[in-house]
Every structure is written in C-alpha cells, then in structure tokens.
Amino acid sequence: MVNASTPAGSESSRPAPSTPQQRLDTLPSMQQRTGSNARGGHDSGGLPKGEGSASDASQLPARKALVQDLNFFYGSFQALKNINLPVYDKRITALIGPSGCGKSTLLRCFNRMHDLYRDSRYEGRILLSPEGVNLIGPEMDPIAARLRVGMVFQKPNPFPKSIFENVAYGPRLRGMSKKSDLEAEVEKALRGAALWEETKDRLQSNAMKLSGGQQQRVCIARALATTPEVVLFDEPTSALDPIATQRIEELMRELCERMTIVVVTHNMHQASRVSHFTAFMYLGELVEFNPTSKVFQNPDKKLTEDYITGRFG
Ligand SMILES: Nc1ncnc2c1ncn2[C@@H]1O[C@H](COP(=O)(O)OP(=O)(O)O)[C@@H](O)[C@H]1O
Ligand SMILES: [Mg+2]
C-alpha cells in the first residue's frame, strides 16, 4: 500500500459532488439488486493484514491468485510499482483508477499479453491457485497461461470468421479436432455467454455481422471455450449501449459462480454494481484494496475518497 497523499491538481475547480456515502446512496449495489448477499463476497466483512482494513478474515473466500511485489516495465518506463493484491476465487474484482494509472497493464500481466511485445519486463510473482504456479515466471508457457486465464477486450474483436470458428478457436488450439466434440464445446461456450439462442441457427455466419453487444458475447464465448479459471475483462462495455452493457454485467455475475473475474472499468457505477472487491490504482501503484462496499462507502485512503467523489480523474 502507498501513502494516500493529495494528488497534484486535486485542488482544481472541479466540484466534489458529495461525500462517498452520499454518492453511493445513488448507486444500486449488487446486494440491493439481488436482495441478498448470498455469494458472501460483497460485504465479506474483512481482509487479512495486508489485504485491506477490516479484521475478520474468517469469511473470506479462497484466493485464486496472489500478486506479490509486482513491478512491470515498458522499456525503461515503470508502469507498475510494487503491486500486492489478492484475487478471490469465484468473485469479481474491479480495478479502478484514472486513465493511465496502470489498470490494463496489470490485467495483461495475468495472461502474459505483454510477452507479445518486445522490451517488456516483469518482476515479482503472480501465483495461481491451486498449485501456486507463477504466471509470470520463465517456467510458465504464455500459451498455457492464456488457456487458464482468458481475456475479453474493450472493443469487441471477433476474428473475421464464422461465429462457430471464433468459438472453436481455443478448443482447436488445445488439440480438439473431432467435429462432434467441437460442436459440443461451441454450444457450451455460447450458452455460457448467453448467446446460444440468438445464434444457434446461424453459426456459420460471419461474427462481424453481429451487433456490438453480440460481438462482445462472441468474444466472451471464445474466452470461455478454453474453460478458463480466471477471465479478465478490460473495460468490456465501454463501446456498448446501456442494454448491451446490462447483459454483459449480468453475464459477469453469472460467470463468477463458476470462475474468477477481474474487470477493469472506469465506470465507478459499474464497479459498484458488479464487483465484490475493488482495487484502486493511481500512478502505477495500488492505493487501496477492499470489499467494494467499503471502498465506495468508507474508503481507508483519502486518495480513494477523492477519486470516487470526483475530485480528480
Ligand atoms: N505499450 C506501451 N508502451 C509504453 N508505455 C505504455 C504502453 N502501454 C501503456 N503504457 C503506459 O503505461 C501507463 C499505464 O497504462 P495503462 O495500463 O494502459 O493504463 P490504464 O489502463 O489505467 O488507462 C501509462 O503511462 C501508459 O502511457
Ligand atoms: Mg486501460
């Protein structure tokens, strides 16, 4: 954790709309929307030392991943500074913070996307449960990391191929070739992405012809088809209309019953609606990690409060 000092520019004329509590009163939390706290994460009541502020760790879910002392460099530029962060199993963790603070950079470390570019360098560990393999260690094959940790990008990016081939891509990569096996996998993934009913009669049509929201669900199905344990979403709804956004948010909540989700969003209403835990980042550092309700209603750090009340960002 870093010290929460007032950021440069936070004394600007931009008015703070309200206190965090007042502001959050206008945000429907997942708990309010579902009428329960059945998954136990949203107000899970506490984090062990180093993982937030509350005291009762007994209600915490199992950890799916643990980021330890992570530094990341683009050439000589250090984009992530000493990040320590737990990612809880079958929960949604939101990464929030102003543009350029390192949210996407952190997300891309989990599935080794940076390996696709030269001059990037990781330091530290991202340990993946259950066996504790280090995702960014030299011994970890990046392709294997991407099969276990899937990713959905900001702009829907289906391949210019049929819906079927988009979703069959991962299973084929894993070596599946029998038509009936592929068909079963594709159906399962499309059902998981809440897209089966809309597409089952036109699996051979080009995915690029679908609406933006449907394209994003094809991309989710493509990610699901590798049966990942963790799915990363980088601002998955920022190019979508409100109805498509709502469908993706509902889908994320369904998926987190089976898998672990990390979502980058600059929409704090979205973070508040969908996530169980929230990590607030600033200038490459993790400022605060806590249950989402705590971050938005009673954050530990003044910098977090200044951000969520709109004083900067
Ligand atoms: N490919 C890159 N090469 C060099 N610097 C980069 C690259 N991608 C991002 N950065 C820098 O790293 C920092 C974090 O960027 P990013 O993770 O994209 O932030 P966010 O997702 O929070 O908006 C920014 O200063 C950005 O300019
Ligand atoms: Mg980003």
GROMACS .gro file of C-alpha atoms and ligand atoms in nm:
model
  341
    1MET     CA    1   0.000   0.000   0.000
    2VAL     CA    2   0.116   0.353  -0.063
    3ASN     CA    3   0.055   0.665   0.133
    4ALA     CA    4  -0.257   0.847   0.031
    5SER     CA    5  -0.134   1.195  -0.035
    6THR     CA    6  -0.333   1.457  -0.220
    7PRO     CA    7  -0.257   1.426  -0.590
    8ALA     CA    8  -0.133   1.721  -0.787
    9GLY     CA    9  -0.428   1.901  -0.938
   10SER     CA   10  -0.682   1.776  -0.690
   11GLU     CA   11  -0.735   2.132  -0.566
   12SER     CA   12  -0.877   2.220  -0.906
   13SER     CA   13  -1.209   2.392  -0.952
   14ARG     CA   14  -1.392   2.070  -1.033
   15PRO     CA   15  -1.656   2.044  -0.761
   16ALA     CA   16  -1.682   1.738  -0.546
   17PRO     CA   17  -2.041   1.625  -0.587
   18SER     CA   18  -2.085   1.471  -0.246
   19THR     CA   19  -1.935   1.254   0.022
   20PRO     CA   20  -1.863   0.895  -0.074
   21GLN     CA   21  -2.162   0.780   0.129
   22GLN     CA   22  -2.399   1.028  -0.036
   23ARG     CA   23  -2.269   0.940  -0.375
   24LEU     CA   24  -2.305   0.571  -0.314
   25ASP     CA   25  -2.661   0.617  -0.197
   26THR     CA   26  -2.741   0.676  -0.563
   27LEU     CA   27  -2.561   0.362  -0.677
   28PRO     CA   28  -2.752   0.034  -0.665
   29SER     CA   29  -2.519  -0.218  -0.514
   30MET     CA   30  -2.523  -0.581  -0.616
   31GLN     CA   31  -2.658  -0.662  -0.275
   32GLN     CA   32  -2.953  -0.427  -0.322
   33ARG     CA   33  -3.016  -0.555  -0.673
   34THR     CA   34  -3.013  -0.919  -0.582
   35GLY     CA   35  -3.173  -0.871  -0.245
   36SER     CA   36  -2.915  -1.087  -0.079
   37ASN     CA   37  -2.552  -1.129  -0.008
   38ALA     CA   38  -2.563  -1.493  -0.099
   39ARG     CA   39  -2.220  -1.510  -0.255
   40GLY     CA   40  -2.077  -1.364   0.056
   41GLY     CA   41  -1.820  -1.153  -0.116
   42HIS     CA   42  -1.964  -0.808  -0.146
   43ASP     CA   43  -1.972  -0.742   0.224
   44SER     CA   44  -1.750  -1.024   0.322
   45GLY     CA   45  -1.650  -0.840   0.628
   46GLY     CA   46  -1.279  -0.840   0.634
   47LEU     CA   47  -0.940  -0.897   0.496
   48PRO     CA   48  -0.626  -1.030   0.650
   49LYS     CA   49  -0.337  -0.799   0.722
   50GLY     CA   50  -0.205  -0.650   0.402
   51GLU     CA   51  -0.528  -0.721   0.219
   52GLY     CA   52  -0.737  -0.434   0.345
   53SER     CA   53  -0.862  -0.288   0.667
   54ALA     CA   54  -1.129  -0.496   0.830
   55SER     CA   55  -1.041  -0.752   1.090
   56ASP     CA   56  -1.245  -1.069   1.042
   57ALA     CA   57  -1.069  -1.283   0.781
   58SER     CA   58  -1.276  -1.592   0.853
   59GLN     CA   59  -1.544  -1.510   0.595
   60LEU     CA   60  -1.302  -1.451   0.311
   61PRO     CA   61  -1.332  -1.671   0.005
   62ALA     CA   62  -1.036  -1.879  -0.107
   63ARG     CA   63  -0.768  -1.698  -0.302
   64LYS     CA   64  -0.745  -1.780  -0.672
   65ALA     CA   65  -0.441  -1.565  -0.743
   66LEU     CA   66  -0.194  -1.361  -0.548
   67VAL     CA   67   0.008  -1.075  -0.693
   68GLN     CA   68   0.330  -1.036  -0.500
   69ASP     CA   69   0.577  -0.747  -0.528
   70LEU     CA   70   0.490  -0.696  -0.892
   71ASN     CA   71   0.683  -0.440  -1.095
   72PHE     CA   72   0.631  -0.400  -1.466
   73PHE     CA   73   0.839  -0.205  -1.717
   74TYR     CA   74   0.775  -0.091  -2.074
   75GLY     CA   75   1.140  -0.046  -2.171
   76SER     CA   76   1.276   0.191  -1.908
   77PHE     CA   77   0.929   0.315  -1.804
   78GLN     CA   78   0.799   0.153  -1.488
   79ALA     CA   79   0.422   0.124  -1.527
   80LEU     CA   80   0.351  -0.089  -1.217
   81LYS     CA   81   0.517  -0.032  -0.881
   82ASN     CA   82   0.528  -0.298  -0.614
   83ILE     CA   83   0.175  -0.428  -0.653
   84ASN     CA   84   0.047  -0.672  -0.390
   85LEU     CA   85  -0.307  -0.790  -0.447
   86PRO     CA   86  -0.517  -1.097  -0.371
   87VAL     CA   87  -0.775  -1.215  -0.624
   88TYR     CA   88  -1.052  -1.411  -0.461
   89ASP     CA   89  -1.195  -1.727  -0.610
   90LYS     CA   90  -1.534  -1.704  -0.783
   91ARG     CA   91  -1.560  -1.337  -0.707
   92ILE     CA   92  -1.542  -1.025  -0.922
   93THR     CA   93  -1.254  -0.790  -0.854
   94ALA     CA   94  -1.276  -0.445  -1.013
   95LEU     CA   95  -0.966  -0.242  -1.098
   96ILE     CA   96  -1.044   0.130  -1.095
   97GLY     CA   97  -0.838   0.446  -1.124
   98PRO     CA   98  -0.776   0.737  -1.360
   99SER     CA   99  -0.669   0.683  -1.717
  100GLY     CA  100  -0.306   0.580  -1.746
  101CYS     CA  101  -0.275   0.453  -1.387
  102GLY     CA  102  -0.184   0.100  -1.499
  103LYS     CA  103  -0.514  -0.093  -1.485
  104SER     CA  104  -0.476  -0.254  -1.829
  105THR     CA  105  -0.106  -0.311  -1.771
  106LEU     CA  106  -0.182  -0.503  -1.452
  107LEU     CA  107  -0.462  -0.701  -1.617
  108ARG     CA  108  -0.238  -0.802  -1.908
  109CYS     CA  109   0.027  -0.940  -1.671
  110PHE     CA  110  -0.214  -1.215  -1.561
  111ASN     CA  111  -0.224  -1.377  -1.904
  112ARG     CA  112   0.116  -1.273  -2.032
  113MET     CA  113  -0.020  -1.044  -2.301
  114HIS     CA  114   0.290  -0.827  -2.264
  115ASP     CA  115   0.501  -1.112  -2.397
  116LEU     CA  116   0.364  -1.030  -2.741
  117TYR     CA  117   0.569  -0.707  -2.737
  118ARG     CA  118   0.941  -0.666  -2.705
  119ASP     CA  119   1.105  -0.468  -2.428
  120SER     CA  120   0.854  -0.552  -2.157
  121ARG     CA  121   0.977  -0.685  -1.826
  122TYR     CA  122   0.808  -0.835  -1.522
  123GLU     CA  123   0.945  -0.854  -1.170
  124GLY     CA  124   0.773  -1.036  -0.885
  125ARG     CA  125   0.513  -1.312  -0.892
  126ILE     CA  126   0.153  -1.379  -0.977
  127LEU     CA  127   0.077  -1.708  -0.811
  128LEU     CA  128  -0.221  -1.905  -0.944
  129SER     CA  129  -0.402  -2.148  -0.718
  130PRO     CA  130  -0.443  -2.434  -0.663
  131GLU     CA  131  -0.084  -2.535  -0.733
  132GLY     CA  132   0.072  -2.192  -0.691
  133VAL     CA  133   0.241  -2.172  -1.031
  134ASN     CA  134   0.394  -1.831  -1.105
  135LEU     CA  135   0.210  -1.697  -1.412
  136ILE     CA  136   0.490  -1.455  -1.495
  137GLY     CA  137   0.773  -1.694  -1.420
  138PRO     CA  138   1.004  -1.806  -1.701
  139GLU     CA  139   0.889  -2.164  -1.648
  140MET     CA  140   0.529  -2.074  -1.737
  141ASP     CA  141   0.438  -2.115  -2.103
  142PRO     CA  142   0.247  -1.799  -2.208
  143ILE     CA  143   0.004  -2.005  -2.418
  144ALA     CA  144  -0.072  -2.226  -2.118
  145ALA     CA  145  -0.125  -1.911  -1.909
  146ARG     CA  146  -0.373  -1.780  -2.167
  147LEU     CA  147  -0.569  -2.104  -2.167
  148ARG     CA  148  -0.613  -2.081  -1.790
  149VAL     CA  149  -0.658  -1.703  -1.781
  150GLY     CA  150  -0.881  -1.578  -2.062
  151MET     CA  151  -0.930  -1.221  -2.171
  152VAL     CA  152  -1.207  -1.004  -2.313
  153PHE     CA  153  -1.102  -0.670  -2.457
  154GLN     CA  154  -1.252  -0.323  -2.458
  155LYS     CA  155  -1.351  -0.322  -2.821
  156PRO     CA  156  -1.526  -0.639  -2.936
  157ASN     CA  157  -1.264  -0.808  -3.155
  158PRO     CA  158  -1.408  -1.123  -3.309
  159PHE     CA  159  -1.199  -1.282  -3.581
  160PRO     CA  160  -1.340  -1.215  -3.932
  161LYS     CA  161  -1.468  -1.572  -3.938
  162SER     CA  162  -1.789  -1.754  -3.859
  163ILE     CA  163  -1.937  -1.749  -3.511
  164PHE     CA  164  -1.855  -2.120  -3.488
  165GLU     CA  165  -1.489  -2.075  -3.583
  166ASN     CA  166  -1.445  -1.787  -3.340
  167VAL     CA  167  -1.558  -2.001  -3.051
  168ALA     CA  168  -1.389  -2.321  -3.173
  169TYR     CA  169  -1.053  -2.142  -3.184
  170GLY     CA  170  -0.946  -2.224  -2.827
  171PRO     CA  171  -1.055  -2.590  -2.831
  172ARG     CA  172  -0.873  -2.635  -3.165
  173LEU     CA  173  -0.563  -2.477  -3.007
  174ARG     CA  174  -0.590  -2.736  -2.732
  175GLY     CA  175  -0.587  -3.008  -2.997
  176MET     CA  176  -0.957  -3.086  -3.027
  177SER     CA  177  -1.042  -3.179  -3.384
  178LYS     CA  178  -1.342  -3.412  -3.383
  179LYS     CA  179  -1.645  -3.230  -3.525
  180SER     CA  180  -1.894  -3.352  -3.266
  181ASP     CA  181  -1.658  -3.259  -2.979
  182LEU     CA  182  -1.608  -2.912  -3.124
  183GLU     CA  183  -1.981  -2.867  -3.172
  184ALA     CA  184  -2.046  -2.959  -2.811
  185GLU     CA  185  -1.778  -2.718  -2.687
  186VAL     CA  186  -1.906  -2.435  -2.905
  187GLU     CA  187  -2.261  -2.484  -2.783
  188LYS     CA  188  -2.150  -2.493  -2.422
  189ALA     CA  189  -1.947  -2.174  -2.457
  190LEU     CA  190  -2.222  -1.991  -2.645
  191ARG     CA  191  -2.472  -2.094  -2.379
  192GLY     CA  192  -2.228  -1.970  -2.114
  193ALA     CA  193  -2.210  -1.637  -2.293
  194ALA     CA  194  -2.592  -1.615  -2.316
  195LEU     CA  195  -2.570  -1.617  -2.694
  196TRP     CA  196  -2.679  -1.966  -2.795
  197GLU     CA  197  -3.048  -1.897  -2.856
  198GLU     CA  198  -2.966  -1.596  -3.075
  199THR     CA  199  -2.705  -1.771  -3.287
  200LYS     CA  200  -2.776  -2.144  -3.296
  201ASP     CA  201  -2.937  -2.119  -3.640
  202ARG     CA  202  -2.660  -1.914  -3.795
  203LEU     CA  203  -2.336  -2.045  -3.652
  204GLN     CA  204  -2.175  -2.028  -3.995
  205SER     CA  205  -2.244  -1.656  -4.048
  206ASN     CA  206  -1.964  -1.409  -4.003
  207ALA     CA  207  -1.928  -1.287  -3.644
  208MET     CA  208  -1.852  -0.937  -3.772
  209LYS     CA  209  -2.214  -0.907  -3.886
  210LEU     CA  210  -2.349  -0.925  -3.531
  211SER     CA  211  -2.434  -0.621  -3.318
  212GLY     CA  212  -2.164  -0.478  -3.090
  213GLY     CA  213  -2.314  -0.642  -2.782
  214GLN     CA  214  -2.343  -0.977  -2.959
  215GLN     CA  215  -1.986  -0.948  -3.086
  216GLN     CA  216  -1.869  -0.891  -2.730
  217ARG     CA  217  -2.059  -1.203  -2.621
  218VAL     CA  218  -1.889  -1.398  -2.904
  219CYS     CA  219  -1.560  -1.280  -2.756
  220ILE     CA  220  -1.674  -1.394  -2.412
  221ALA     CA  221  -1.776  -1.732  -2.559
  222ARG     CA  222  -1.436  -1.754  -2.728
  223ALA     CA  223  -1.271  -1.691  -2.390
  224LEU     CA  224  -1.500  -1.943  -2.215
  225ALA     CA  225  -1.428  -2.215  -2.470
  226THR     CA  226  -1.085  -2.275  -2.319
  227THR     CA  227  -1.261  -2.338  -1.983
  228PRO     CA  228  -1.050  -2.072  -1.812
  229GLU     CA  229  -1.024  -2.046  -1.436
  230VAL     CA  230  -0.993  -1.668  -1.448
  231VAL     CA  231  -1.138  -1.429  -1.704
  232LEU     CA  232  -1.000  -1.077  -1.743
  233PHE     CA  233  -1.230  -0.806  -1.877
  234ASP     CA  234  -1.073  -0.477  -1.987
  235GLU     CA  235  -1.349  -0.214  -1.994
  236PRO     CA  236  -1.576  -0.467  -2.166
  237THR     CA  237  -1.877  -0.240  -2.201
  238SER     CA  238  -1.726   0.097  -2.283
  239ALA     CA  239  -1.817   0.059  -2.652
  240LEU     CA  240  -2.168  -0.073  -2.580
  241ASP     CA  241  -2.511   0.079  -2.531
  242PRO     CA  242  -2.682   0.058  -2.189
  243ILE     CA  243  -2.889  -0.252  -2.271
  244ALA     CA  244  -2.590  -0.446  -2.406
  245THR     CA  245  -2.393  -0.323  -2.103
  246GLN     CA  246  -2.654  -0.460  -1.866
  247ARG     CA  247  -2.646  -0.800  -2.038
  248ILE     CA  248  -2.268  -0.820  -2.006
  249GLU     CA  249  -2.286  -0.719  -1.639
  250GLU     CA  250  -2.549  -0.987  -1.573
  251LEU     CA  251  -2.334  -1.235  -1.756
  252MET     CA  252  -2.029  -1.150  -1.545
  253ARG     CA  253  -2.231  -1.213  -1.231
  254GLU     CA  254  -2.349  -1.549  -1.366
  255LEU     CA  255  -1.997  -1.647  -1.470
  256CYS     CA  256  -1.848  -1.568  -1.132
  257GLU     CA  257  -2.042  -1.858  -0.983
  258ARG     CA  258  -1.806  -2.080  -1.182
  259MET     CA  259  -1.491  -1.875  -1.232
  260THR     CA  260  -1.292  -1.580  -1.109
  261ILE     CA  261  -1.327  -1.244  -1.279
  262VAL     CA  262  -1.105  -0.936  -1.282
  263VAL     CA  263  -1.262  -0.637  -1.456
  264VAL     CA  264  -1.110  -0.301  -1.542
  265THR     CA  265  -1.366  -0.026  -1.551
  266HIS     CA  266  -1.353   0.349  -1.541
  267ASN     CA  267  -1.725   0.347  -1.471
  268MET     CA  268  -1.749   0.356  -1.094
  269HIS     CA  269  -2.120   0.280  -1.105
  270GLN     CA  270  -2.029  -0.041  -1.286
  271ALA     CA  271  -1.762  -0.129  -1.030
  272SER     CA  272  -2.015  -0.069  -0.755
  273ARG     CA  273  -2.285  -0.273  -0.928
  274VAL     CA  274  -2.090  -0.579  -1.030
  275SER     CA  275  -1.783  -0.631  -0.815
  276HIS     CA  276  -1.724  -0.788  -0.477
  277PHE     CA  277  -1.379  -0.638  -0.429
  278THR     CA  278  -1.227  -0.320  -0.566
  279ALA     CA  279  -0.866  -0.222  -0.616
  280PHE     CA  280  -0.799   0.150  -0.664
  281MET     CA  281  -0.481   0.231  -0.855
  282TYR     CA  282  -0.301   0.559  -0.905
  283LEU     CA  283   0.020   0.629  -1.099
  284GLY     CA  284   0.116   0.263  -1.120
  285GLU     CA  285   0.060   0.192  -0.752
  286LEU     CA  286  -0.216   0.009  -0.570
  287VAL     CA  287  -0.362   0.264  -0.331
  288GLU     CA  288  -0.639   0.057  -0.173
  289PHE     CA  289  -0.789  -0.288  -0.195
  290ASN     CA  290  -1.104  -0.368  -0.002
  291PRO     CA  291  -1.455  -0.510  -0.036
  292THR     CA  292  -1.636  -0.292  -0.288
  293SER     CA  293  -1.888  -0.162  -0.037
  294LYS     CA  294  -1.604  -0.041   0.186
  295VAL     CA  295  -1.417   0.126  -0.099
  296PHE     CA  296  -1.723   0.321  -0.204
  297GLN     CA  297  -1.876   0.397   0.134
  298ASN     CA  298  -1.588   0.430   0.374
  299PRO     CA  299  -1.252   0.405   0.200
  300ASP     CA  300  -0.937   0.375   0.405
  301LYS     CA  301  -0.740   0.625   0.199
  302LYS     CA  302  -0.815   0.990   0.131
  303LEU     CA  303  -0.688   0.949  -0.223
  304THR     CA  304  -0.954   0.681  -0.284
  305GLU     CA  305  -1.223   0.908  -0.144
  306ASP     CA  306  -1.106   1.199  -0.359
  307TYR     CA  307  -1.123   0.979  -0.667
  308ILE     CA  308  -1.463   0.823  -0.608
  309THR     CA  309  -1.615   1.160  -0.519
  310GLY     CA  310  -1.490   1.304  -0.847
  311ARG     CA  311  -1.227   1.543  -0.711
  312PHE     CA  312  -0.990   1.420  -0.981
  313GLY     CA  313  -0.965   1.162  -1.253
  314LIG     N1  314   0.289  -0.033  -2.495
  314LIG     C1  315   0.326   0.064  -2.412
  314LIG     N2  316   0.450   0.118  -2.416
  314LIG     C2  317   0.489   0.215  -2.332
  314LIG     N3  318   0.410   0.266  -2.234
  314LIG     C3  319   0.286   0.219  -2.223
  314LIG     C4  320   0.236   0.114  -2.311
  314LIG     N4  321   0.109   0.087  -2.275
  314LIG     C5  322   0.080   0.169  -2.172
  314LIG     N5  323   0.186   0.247  -2.141
  314LIG     C6  324   0.193   0.346  -2.031
  314LIG     O1  325   0.177   0.277  -1.908
  314LIG     C7  326   0.095   0.351  -1.819
  314LIG     C8  327  -0.025   0.268  -1.780
  314LIG     O2  328  -0.105   0.249  -1.896
  314LIG     P1  329  -0.236   0.160  -1.892
  314LIG     O3  330  -0.209   0.034  -1.819
  314LIG     O4  331  -0.286   0.149  -2.031
  314LIG     O5  332  -0.335   0.250  -1.804
  314LIG     P2  333  -0.494   0.240  -1.782
  314LIG     O6  334  -0.541   0.110  -1.836
  314LIG     O7  335  -0.511   0.254  -1.634
  314LIG     O8  336  -0.552   0.358  -1.854
  314LIG     C9  337   0.060   0.481  -1.892
  314LIG     O9  338   0.154   0.579  -1.853
  314LIG    C10  339   0.078   0.445  -2.038
  314LIG    O10  340   0.113   0.558  -2.114
  315MG      MG  341  -0.676   0.069  -1.993
   0.00000   0.00000   0.00000
